[in-house]
PDB file of C-alpha atoms and ligand atoms in Angstrom:
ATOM      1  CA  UNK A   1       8.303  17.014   0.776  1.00 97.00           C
ATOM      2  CA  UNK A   2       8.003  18.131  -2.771  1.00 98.00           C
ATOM      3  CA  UNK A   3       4.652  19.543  -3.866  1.00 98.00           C
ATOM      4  CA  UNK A   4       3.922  20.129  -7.814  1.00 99.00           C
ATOM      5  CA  UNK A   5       2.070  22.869  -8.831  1.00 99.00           C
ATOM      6  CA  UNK A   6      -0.083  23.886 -12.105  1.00 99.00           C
ATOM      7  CA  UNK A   7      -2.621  26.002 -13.268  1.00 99.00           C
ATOM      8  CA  UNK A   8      -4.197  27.805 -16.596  1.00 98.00           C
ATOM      9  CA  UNK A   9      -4.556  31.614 -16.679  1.00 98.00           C
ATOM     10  CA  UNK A  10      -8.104  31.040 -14.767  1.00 98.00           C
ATOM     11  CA  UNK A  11      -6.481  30.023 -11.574  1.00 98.00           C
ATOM     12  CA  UNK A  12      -2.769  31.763 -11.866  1.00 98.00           C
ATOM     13  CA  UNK A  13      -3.557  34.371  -8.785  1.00 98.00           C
ATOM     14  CA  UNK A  14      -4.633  31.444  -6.503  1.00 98.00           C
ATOM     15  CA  UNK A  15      -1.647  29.216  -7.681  1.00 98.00           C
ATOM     16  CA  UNK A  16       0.597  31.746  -6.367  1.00 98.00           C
ATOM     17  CA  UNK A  17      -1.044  32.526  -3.242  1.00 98.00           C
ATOM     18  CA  UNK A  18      -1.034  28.456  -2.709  1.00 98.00           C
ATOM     19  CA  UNK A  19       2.492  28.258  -3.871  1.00 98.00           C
ATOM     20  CA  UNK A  20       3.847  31.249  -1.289  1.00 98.00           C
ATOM     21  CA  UNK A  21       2.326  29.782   1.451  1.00 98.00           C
ATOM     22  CA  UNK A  22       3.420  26.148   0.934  1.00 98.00           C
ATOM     23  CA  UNK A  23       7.155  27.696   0.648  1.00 98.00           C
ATOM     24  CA  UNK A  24       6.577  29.600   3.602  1.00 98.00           C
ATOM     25  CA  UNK A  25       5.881  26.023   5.314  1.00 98.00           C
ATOM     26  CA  UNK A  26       9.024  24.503   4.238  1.00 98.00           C
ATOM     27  CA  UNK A  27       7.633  22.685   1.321  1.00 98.00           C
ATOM     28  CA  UNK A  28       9.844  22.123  -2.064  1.00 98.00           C
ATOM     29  CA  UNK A  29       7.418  23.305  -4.994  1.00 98.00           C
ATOM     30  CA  UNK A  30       7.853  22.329  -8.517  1.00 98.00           C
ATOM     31  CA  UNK A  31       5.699  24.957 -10.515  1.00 98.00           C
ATOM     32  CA  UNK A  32       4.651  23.663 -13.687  1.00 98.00           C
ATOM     33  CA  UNK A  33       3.301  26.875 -14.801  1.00 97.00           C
ATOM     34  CA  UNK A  34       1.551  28.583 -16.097  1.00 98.00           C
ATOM     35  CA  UNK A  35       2.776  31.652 -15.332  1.00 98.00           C
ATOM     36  CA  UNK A  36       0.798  34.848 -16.657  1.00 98.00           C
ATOM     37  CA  UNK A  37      -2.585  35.595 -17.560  1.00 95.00           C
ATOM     38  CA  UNK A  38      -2.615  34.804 -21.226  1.00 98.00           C
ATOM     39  CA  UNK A  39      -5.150  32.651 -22.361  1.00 98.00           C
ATOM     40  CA  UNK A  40      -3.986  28.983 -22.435  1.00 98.00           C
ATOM     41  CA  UNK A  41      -5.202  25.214 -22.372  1.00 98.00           C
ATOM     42  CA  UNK A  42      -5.288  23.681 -18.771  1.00 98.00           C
ATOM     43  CA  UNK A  43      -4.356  19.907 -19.515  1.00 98.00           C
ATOM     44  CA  UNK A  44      -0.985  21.341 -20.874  1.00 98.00           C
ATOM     45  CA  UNK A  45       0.042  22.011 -17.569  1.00 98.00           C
ATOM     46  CA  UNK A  46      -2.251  19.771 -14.728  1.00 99.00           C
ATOM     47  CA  UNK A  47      -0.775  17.143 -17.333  1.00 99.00           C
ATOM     48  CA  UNK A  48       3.010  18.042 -16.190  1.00 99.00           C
ATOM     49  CA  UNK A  49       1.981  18.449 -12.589  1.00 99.00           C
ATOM     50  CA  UNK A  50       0.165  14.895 -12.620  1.00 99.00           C
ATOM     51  CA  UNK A  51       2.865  12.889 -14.442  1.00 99.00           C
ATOM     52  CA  UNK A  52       5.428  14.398 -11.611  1.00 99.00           C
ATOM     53  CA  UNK A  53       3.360  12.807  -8.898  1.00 99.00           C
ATOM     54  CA  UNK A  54       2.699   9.802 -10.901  1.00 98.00           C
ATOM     55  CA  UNK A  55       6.347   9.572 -11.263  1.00 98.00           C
ATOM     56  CA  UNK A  56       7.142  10.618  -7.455  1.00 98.00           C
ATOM     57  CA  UNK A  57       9.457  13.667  -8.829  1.00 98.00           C
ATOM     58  CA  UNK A  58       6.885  14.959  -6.618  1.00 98.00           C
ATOM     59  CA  UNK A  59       5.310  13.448  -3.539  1.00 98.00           C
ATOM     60  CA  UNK A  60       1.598  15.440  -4.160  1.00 98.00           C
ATOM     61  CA  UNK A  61      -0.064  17.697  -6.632  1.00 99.00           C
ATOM     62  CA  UNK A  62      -1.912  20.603  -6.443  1.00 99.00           C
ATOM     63  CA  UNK A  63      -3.667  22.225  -9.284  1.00 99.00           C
ATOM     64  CA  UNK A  64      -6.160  25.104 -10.168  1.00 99.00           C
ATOM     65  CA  UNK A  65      -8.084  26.662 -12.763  1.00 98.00           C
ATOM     66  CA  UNK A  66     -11.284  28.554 -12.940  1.00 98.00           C
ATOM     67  CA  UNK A  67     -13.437  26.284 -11.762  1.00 98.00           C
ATOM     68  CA  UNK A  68     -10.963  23.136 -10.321  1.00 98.00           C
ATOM     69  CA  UNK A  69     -12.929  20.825 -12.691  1.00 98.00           C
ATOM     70  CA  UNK A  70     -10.674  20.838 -16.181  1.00 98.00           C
ATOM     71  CA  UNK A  71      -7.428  20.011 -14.302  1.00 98.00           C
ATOM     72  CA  UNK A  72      -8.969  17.393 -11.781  1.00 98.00           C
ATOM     73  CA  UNK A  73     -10.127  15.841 -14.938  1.00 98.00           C
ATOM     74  CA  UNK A  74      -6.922  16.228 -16.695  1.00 99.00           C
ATOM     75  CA  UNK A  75      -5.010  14.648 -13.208  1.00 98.00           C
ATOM     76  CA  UNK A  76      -7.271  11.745 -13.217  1.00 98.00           C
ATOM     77  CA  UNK A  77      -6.405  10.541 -16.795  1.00 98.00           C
ATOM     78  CA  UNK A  78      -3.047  10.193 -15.663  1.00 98.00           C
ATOM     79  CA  UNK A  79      -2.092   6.339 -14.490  1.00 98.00           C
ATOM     80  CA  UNK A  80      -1.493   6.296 -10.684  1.00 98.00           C
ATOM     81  CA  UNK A  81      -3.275   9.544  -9.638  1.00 98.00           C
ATOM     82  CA  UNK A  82      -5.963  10.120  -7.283  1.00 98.00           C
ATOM     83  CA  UNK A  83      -6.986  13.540  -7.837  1.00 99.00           C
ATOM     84  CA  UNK A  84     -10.011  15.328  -5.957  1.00 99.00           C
ATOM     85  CA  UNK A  85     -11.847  18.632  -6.593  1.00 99.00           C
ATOM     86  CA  UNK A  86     -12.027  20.278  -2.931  1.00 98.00           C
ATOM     87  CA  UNK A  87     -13.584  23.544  -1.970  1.00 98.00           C
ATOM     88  CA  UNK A  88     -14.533  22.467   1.626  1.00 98.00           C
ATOM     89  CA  UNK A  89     -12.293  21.684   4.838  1.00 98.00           C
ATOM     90  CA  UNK A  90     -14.352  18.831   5.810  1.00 98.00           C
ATOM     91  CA  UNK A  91     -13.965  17.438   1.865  1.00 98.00           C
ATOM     92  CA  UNK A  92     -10.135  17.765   2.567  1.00 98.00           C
ATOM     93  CA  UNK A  93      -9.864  16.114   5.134  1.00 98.00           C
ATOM     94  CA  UNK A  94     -12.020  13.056   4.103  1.00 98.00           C
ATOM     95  CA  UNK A  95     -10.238  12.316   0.699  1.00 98.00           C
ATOM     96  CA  UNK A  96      -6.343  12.112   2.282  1.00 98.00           C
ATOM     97  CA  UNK A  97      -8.091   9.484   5.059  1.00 98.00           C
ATOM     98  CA  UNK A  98     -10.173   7.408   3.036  1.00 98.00           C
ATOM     99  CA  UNK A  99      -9.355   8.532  -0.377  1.00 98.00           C
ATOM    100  CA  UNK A 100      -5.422   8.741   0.092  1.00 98.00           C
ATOM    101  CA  UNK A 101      -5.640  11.557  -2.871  1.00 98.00           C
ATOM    102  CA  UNK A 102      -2.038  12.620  -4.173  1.00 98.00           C
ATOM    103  CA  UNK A 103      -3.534  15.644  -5.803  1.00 99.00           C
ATOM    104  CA  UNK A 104      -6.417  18.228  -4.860  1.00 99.00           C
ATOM    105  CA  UNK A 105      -7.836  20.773  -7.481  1.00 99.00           C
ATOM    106  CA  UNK A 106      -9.506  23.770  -6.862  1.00 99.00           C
ATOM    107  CA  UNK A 107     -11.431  26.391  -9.003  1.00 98.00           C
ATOM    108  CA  UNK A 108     -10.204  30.360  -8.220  1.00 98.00           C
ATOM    109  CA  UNK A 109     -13.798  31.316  -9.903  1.00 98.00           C
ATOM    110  CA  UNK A 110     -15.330  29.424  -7.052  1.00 98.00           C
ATOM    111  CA  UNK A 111     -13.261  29.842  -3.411  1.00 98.00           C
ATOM    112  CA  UNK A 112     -11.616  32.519  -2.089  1.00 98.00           C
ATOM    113  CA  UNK A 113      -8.249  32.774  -0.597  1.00 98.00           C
ATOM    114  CA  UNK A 114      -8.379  32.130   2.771  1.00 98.00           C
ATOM    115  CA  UNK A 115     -11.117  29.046   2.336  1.00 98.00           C
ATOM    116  CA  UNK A 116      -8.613  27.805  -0.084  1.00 99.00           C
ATOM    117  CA  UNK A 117      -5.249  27.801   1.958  1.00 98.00           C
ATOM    118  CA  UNK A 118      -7.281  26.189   4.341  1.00 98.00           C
ATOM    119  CA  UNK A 119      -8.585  23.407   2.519  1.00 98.00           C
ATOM    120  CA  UNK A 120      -4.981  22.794   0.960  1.00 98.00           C
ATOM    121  CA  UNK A 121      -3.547  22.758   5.084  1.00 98.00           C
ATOM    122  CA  UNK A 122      -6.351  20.267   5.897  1.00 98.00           C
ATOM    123  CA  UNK A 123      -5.338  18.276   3.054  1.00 98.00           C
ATOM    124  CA  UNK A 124      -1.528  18.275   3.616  1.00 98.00           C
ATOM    125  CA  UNK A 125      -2.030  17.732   7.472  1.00 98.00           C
ATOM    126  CA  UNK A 126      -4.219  15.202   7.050  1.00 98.00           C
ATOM    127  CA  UNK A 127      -3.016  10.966   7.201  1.00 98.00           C
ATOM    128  CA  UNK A 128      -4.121   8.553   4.914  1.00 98.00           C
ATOM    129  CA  UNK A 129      -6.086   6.338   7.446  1.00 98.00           C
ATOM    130  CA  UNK A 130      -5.337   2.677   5.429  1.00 97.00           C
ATOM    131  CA  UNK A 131      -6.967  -0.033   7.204  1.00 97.00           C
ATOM    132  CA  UNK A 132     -10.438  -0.847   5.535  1.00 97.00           C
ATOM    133  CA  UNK A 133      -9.179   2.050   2.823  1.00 98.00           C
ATOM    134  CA  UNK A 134      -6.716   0.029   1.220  1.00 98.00           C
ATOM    135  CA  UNK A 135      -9.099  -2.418  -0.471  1.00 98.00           C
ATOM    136  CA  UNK A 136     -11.163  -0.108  -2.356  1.00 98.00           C
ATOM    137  CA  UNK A 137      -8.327   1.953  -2.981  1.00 98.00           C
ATOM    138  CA  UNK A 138      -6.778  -1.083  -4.721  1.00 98.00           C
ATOM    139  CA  UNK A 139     -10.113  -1.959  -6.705  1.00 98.00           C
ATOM    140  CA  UNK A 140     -10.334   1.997  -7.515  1.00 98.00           C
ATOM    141  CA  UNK A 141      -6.647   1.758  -8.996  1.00 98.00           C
ATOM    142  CA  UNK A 142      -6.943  -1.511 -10.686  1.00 98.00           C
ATOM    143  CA  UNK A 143      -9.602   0.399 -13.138  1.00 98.00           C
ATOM    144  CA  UNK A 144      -6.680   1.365 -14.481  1.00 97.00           C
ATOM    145  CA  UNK A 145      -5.604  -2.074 -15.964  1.00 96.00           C
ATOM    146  CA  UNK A 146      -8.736  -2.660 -17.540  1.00 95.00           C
TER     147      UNK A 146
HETATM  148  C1  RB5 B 201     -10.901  28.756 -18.653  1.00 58.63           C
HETATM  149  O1  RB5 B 201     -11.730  29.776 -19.103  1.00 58.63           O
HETATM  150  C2  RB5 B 201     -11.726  27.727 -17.891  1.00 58.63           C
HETATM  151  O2  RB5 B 201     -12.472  26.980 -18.776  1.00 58.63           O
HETATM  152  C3  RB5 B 201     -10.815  26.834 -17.072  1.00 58.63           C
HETATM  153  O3  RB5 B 201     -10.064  27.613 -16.198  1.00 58.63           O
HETATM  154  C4  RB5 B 201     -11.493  25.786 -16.231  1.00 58.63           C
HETATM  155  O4  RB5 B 201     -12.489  26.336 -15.445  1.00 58.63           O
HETATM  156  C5  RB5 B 201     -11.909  24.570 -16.912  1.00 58.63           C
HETATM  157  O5  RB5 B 201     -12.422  23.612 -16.331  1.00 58.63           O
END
C-alpha cells in the first residue's frame, strides 16, 4: 500500500516521525514535502498529496501542519477526497468505518507524538464498514457534481 505524505514547516517534525514509522510497517510513502523548516504555504503541498490519492498514485493520504486544519481544508477541495482532521483514537477509528476517509490530517501544534502514531495506526487498521455507509457516502460525494 502506498501512503502520500505532506506537510508545511508547522508540521515537518511530526511528518517525519509519521513517515518513519509507516516505513517501518512496510508501507510505500510518497513524500510530497515539505522538507525543512522554512516558512512556506500549506495548500502547495496537501494539494500534491490529495491529487495523488485522488488519482490512486497513492491508495491514502496523510497530511500535517500546525494545527491539521489548513491542509484538511486544502484535501477536501480536491474532487474525490474524503479528508478528516483526527486528534483522537476513537475519531480514527469512526471516519475509516463510516466515513471511508482516504486522508487524515493532523495539527503538530496540537498532539503529541505518541497520540499521533496512534491515531494514524487506528486509522490504517481500521475497515471501511460499507453497508448503510455507502449511501451517504454517495450523497456526500455527489456534492461534488453540483
Ligand atoms: C502556519 O503558521 C500555520 O498557519 C499552518 O501550519 C496551519 O496551522 C494552518 O492551518
Amino acid at each position: 500500500m502506498k501512503i502520500a505524505v505532506a506537510c508545511d514547516h508547522g508540521g515537518l517534525k511530526l511528518k517525519n516521525v509519521l513517515v518513519d514509522d509507516l516505513k517501518q510497517q512496510g508501507f510505500e510513502v510518497k513524500d510530497f514535502g515539505t522538507h525543512n523548516e522554512e516558512s512556506c504555504d500549506y495548500p502547495d503541498y496537501a494539494s500534491l498529496a490529495a491529487k495523488a490519492v485522488a488519482s490512486k498514485e497513492c491508495d491514502l493520504g496523510v497530511v500535517v501542519c500546525g494545527t491539521g486544519i489548513g491542509v484538511s481544508i486544502v484535501c477536501n477541495k480536491v474532487n474525490g477526497i474524503r479528508c478528516a482532521l483526527v486528534h483522537d483514537v476513537f475519531s480514527a477509528k469512526a471516519t475509516k468505518a463510516h466515513n471511508n476517509t482516504n486522508m487524515i490530517a493532523m495539527g503538530q501544534r496540537v498532539i503529541g507524538e505518541g497520540l499521533a502514531l496512534e491515531v494514524l495506526n487506528a486509522w490504517l487498521h481500521t475497515e471501511y464498514e460499507g453497508g448503510r455507509h455507502d449511501l451517504r457516502i454517495e450523497k456526500m460525494m455527489a456534492l461534488e457534481e453540483e
